[in-house]
Amino acid sequence: MDFSLFYFDGDGSVARPHQYQLLIESAKFADQNGLTAIWTPERHFHAFGGLYPNPALTSAAIAMITKQVQLRAGSFVLPLHDPVRATEEWAVVDNLSQGRVAIAFASGWTVDDFVLAREPHVNRKAIMWRDLEVMRKLWRGESVERQDATGKVFSVKTLPRPVQAELPIWITCQSPETFVEAGKLGAHVLTSLLGGTLDDIAPKIKLYRNSLKKHGHNPQGGKVALMIHTFLGDNLNDVKEKVTQPFCNYLKTHYELIESLAKSMGLKVSLKNFSEDDIDSILQFGVEGFMKGRSLIGTPDSCRPFVEQIRAAGVDEIACLIDFVQDYDLVMDSLPFVSQLRQQLAPLLK
């Protein structure tokens, strides 16, 4: 089981010193303690996550302070970008990192983000698959045809040439169809428990493995990374005390997670009909259940059985989302316990 660090919720709404201190210092920790990768997202127009509008920029910064970890976009919303320009930018990062780039591609979520796009939100999945092939061709050194301002067609090859001959590709997957498409491409998979439970994910992973085999790829060669909220310590009660209120505050900014908690409690009405007090009550009752069945929040010993269940479901890597707790010292103090859990599991999961 590989472990990596994942970032999604850095608050970019207020200018303050040392905004990227957690990213920088935790990346150094990952590099020095055997973690596999650093995932930085693409987030637009939202306070939480506002530190991360461009994973190529954050990966370039991390490239200069690390030597081992892979630098991954988690995720890169390809329909918002020109694939020619994107290939150029990521090739620079691949050179800065001496060949440590990988990209998890996504088709996009909110309509608001598509103020940055040239084509409609409704076509985003088809655009992602199309432009992904363009990036792969350019990365290999092949040319693509483009038109200049006068409409004249000409061939384009991008520079600089990347270090890696092939671009390592992940697909951000939630629907069964996307898992199947990822297998068809021979790509790796990035997924999460945001929309369900481990029991919901396991059948999709089987679809992915079957798709890999059907399309001529090694069914065990594709990797599945599971993004999961992570905060570990040496005492379970102490961890709960430290993380409960920050986690409640975090969930309030992500209504889809609160709705998932409400559903798990048998509540089927829309949260639009809930008062602030109702939402607080859902959080107080539901957050501990989220901790138990959909996160790594606790001690290495208390979380170990869940990690073993994750592995049994076909997951190869846990991508630890750490910045939902908006406290630098708390998060940094928790990281040695992530390393401890990884070391405890290593001989058991070979």
XYZ file of C-alpha atoms in Angstrom, residues 139-350:
212
model
C 4.159 14.582 -25.114
C 5.580 11.804 -27.301
C 6.959 14.373 -29.750
C 4.272 13.974 -32.395
C 2.621 16.940 -34.098
C -0.983 18.103 -34.169
C -2.715 20.379 -36.628
C -3.858 23.845 -35.641
C -5.134 26.949 -37.417
C -3.536 30.362 -37.190
C -5.459 33.644 -36.977
C -6.045 33.615 -40.740
C -7.412 30.080 -40.762
C -4.286 28.536 -42.267
C -3.595 24.986 -41.051
C -0.121 24.149 -39.783
C 1.580 21.477 -37.670
C 2.545 22.096 -34.039
C 5.131 20.298 -31.901
C 5.561 21.443 -28.312
C 8.739 22.353 -26.448
C 10.513 21.742 -24.185
C 10.759 18.008 -24.643
C 9.772 16.262 -21.400
C 12.056 13.882 -19.546
C 9.517 11.039 -19.534
C 8.802 9.444 -22.894
C 5.170 8.836 -21.922
C 2.988 11.042 -19.735
C 1.774 9.049 -16.679
C -1.998 9.374 -16.787
C -4.633 9.008 -14.104
C -8.365 9.528 -14.561
C -10.473 10.998 -11.777
C -13.382 8.544 -11.521
C -16.698 8.408 -9.703
C -19.146 6.869 -12.192
C -18.852 3.229 -13.326
C -18.588 4.416 -16.931
C -15.489 6.481 -16.186
C -13.811 3.534 -14.438
C -14.411 1.477 -17.572
C -13.019 4.222 -19.827
C -9.918 4.511 -17.639
C -9.340 0.779 -18.060
C -9.806 1.074 -21.807
C -7.035 3.683 -21.920
C -4.750 1.744 -19.598
C -4.708 4.746 -17.265
C -4.503 4.742 -13.471
C -7.521 5.767 -11.360
C -8.006 8.447 -8.714
C -11.243 8.102 -6.769
C -12.739 8.974 -3.380
C -15.426 8.172 -0.838
C -17.081 11.581 -1.165
C -20.139 10.150 -2.864
C -20.434 6.825 -1.054
C -18.713 4.088 0.897
C -16.035 1.502 0.280
C -18.780 -0.974 -0.640
C -19.802 1.377 -3.444
C -16.235 1.728 -4.744
C -15.226 -1.964 -4.783
C -17.514 -3.030 -7.692
C -16.259 -0.090 -9.768
C -12.670 -1.170 -9.206
C -13.614 -4.628 -10.485
C -15.092 -3.014 -13.598
C -11.833 -1.139 -14.054
C -9.680 -4.274 -13.730
C -11.932 -6.140 -16.169
C -11.736 -3.248 -18.624
C -7.936 -3.227 -18.410
C -7.851 -6.935 -19.267
C -10.435 -6.652 -22.046
C -8.432 -3.941 -23.787
C -5.089 -5.703 -23.614
C -3.619 -4.091 -20.500
C -2.263 -5.828 -17.422
C -5.260 -5.856 -15.030
C -2.920 -5.506 -12.051
C -0.722 -2.915 -13.762
C -3.215 -0.109 -13.296
C -3.117 1.635 -9.932
C -6.123 2.826 -7.943
C -5.563 5.729 -5.546
C -8.255 6.537 -2.990
C -8.427 10.093 -1.704
C -9.436 9.990 1.948
C -9.536 12.546 4.767
C -6.659 11.786 7.119
C -5.674 13.003 10.569
C -3.758 10.678 12.897
C -2.376 10.923 16.417
C -1.378 8.745 19.365
C -4.625 9.010 21.347
C -8.081 8.504 19.840
C -9.955 10.843 22.170
C -7.324 13.533 21.697
C -7.593 13.204 17.918
C -11.380 13.523 18.031
C -11.153 16.605 20.236
C -8.672 18.263 17.878
C -10.405 17.439 14.629
C -14.168 17.494 15.249
C -14.803 21.238 15.085
C -12.404 21.872 12.172
C -14.039 18.977 10.338
C -17.526 20.375 10.976
C -16.411 23.764 9.681
C -14.942 22.076 6.614
C -18.090 20.078 5.904
C -20.177 23.249 6.004
C -18.332 24.426 2.904
C -19.089 21.154 1.061
C -22.825 20.622 1.012
C -22.559 17.398 -0.984
C -20.770 15.837 1.991
C -23.411 17.049 4.450
C -26.141 15.654 2.199
C -24.312 12.333 2.188
C -24.230 12.389 5.988
C -27.939 13.234 6.083
C -28.687 10.317 3.750
C -26.733 7.952 6.003
C -28.987 9.100 8.864
C -32.166 8.331 6.873
C -32.911 11.962 5.983
C -34.064 12.291 2.376
C -34.980 15.973 2.134
C -32.789 18.563 0.466
C -30.493 20.583 2.711
C -31.907 23.695 1.080
C -34.862 23.185 3.417
C -32.659 22.915 6.514
C -31.920 25.689 8.974
C -28.402 26.385 10.221
C -29.297 24.638 13.501
C -30.532 21.581 11.571
C -27.233 21.383 9.690
C -25.244 21.712 12.913
C -27.242 18.833 14.403
C -26.576 16.630 11.375
C -22.876 17.370 11.671
C -22.737 16.603 15.375
C -24.474 13.240 14.894
C -22.922 12.328 11.583
C -19.302 13.390 11.789
C -18.230 10.465 13.980
C -19.788 8.039 11.514
C -17.887 9.732 8.709
C -14.688 9.347 10.703
C -15.255 5.617 11.201
C -16.327 4.490 7.773
C -15.019 7.058 5.314
C -11.807 8.525 6.684
C -8.518 7.802 8.421
C -9.103 9.848 11.537
C -7.772 8.257 14.705
C -4.578 6.430 15.619
C -2.497 4.116 13.425
C -3.870 1.152 15.391
C -7.513 2.256 15.200
C -7.275 2.933 11.449
C -5.356 -0.162 10.477
C -8.398 -2.453 10.020
C -9.993 0.086 7.658
C -6.781 0.334 5.632
C -6.802 -3.442 5.288
C -10.414 -3.245 4.038
C -9.350 -0.587 1.541
C -6.593 -2.840 0.263
C -8.985 -5.800 -0.007
C -11.281 -3.633 -2.149
C -8.498 -3.314 -4.727
C -6.993 0.041 -3.789
C -3.212 0.405 -4.256
C -2.642 3.838 -2.737
C -4.183 6.030 -0.059
C -4.059 9.705 -0.987
C -4.281 11.392 2.415
C -6.236 14.643 2.236
C -4.688 16.629 5.064
C -5.595 20.306 4.682
C -9.258 20.056 5.742
C -7.843 20.939 9.182
C -6.862 24.579 8.868
C -4.098 24.514 11.464
C -0.489 24.181 10.313
C 0.936 22.855 13.584
C -1.806 20.268 14.098
C -1.433 18.884 10.590
C 2.359 18.760 10.670
C 2.277 17.031 14.072
C -0.038 14.373 12.620
C 2.180 13.435 9.661
C 4.653 11.196 11.556
C 1.689 8.985 12.457
C 0.847 8.611 8.750
C 4.400 7.434 8.199
C 4.070 5.112 11.189
C 0.890 3.565 9.769
C 2.580 3.051 6.393
C 5.531 1.312 8.034
C 3.288 -0.913 10.160
C 1.338 -2.055 7.104
C 4.271 -2.589 4.756
C 5.136 -6.175 5.781
C 1.446 -7.178 6.012
C 0.368 -5.991 2.565
C 3.193 -7.278 0.398
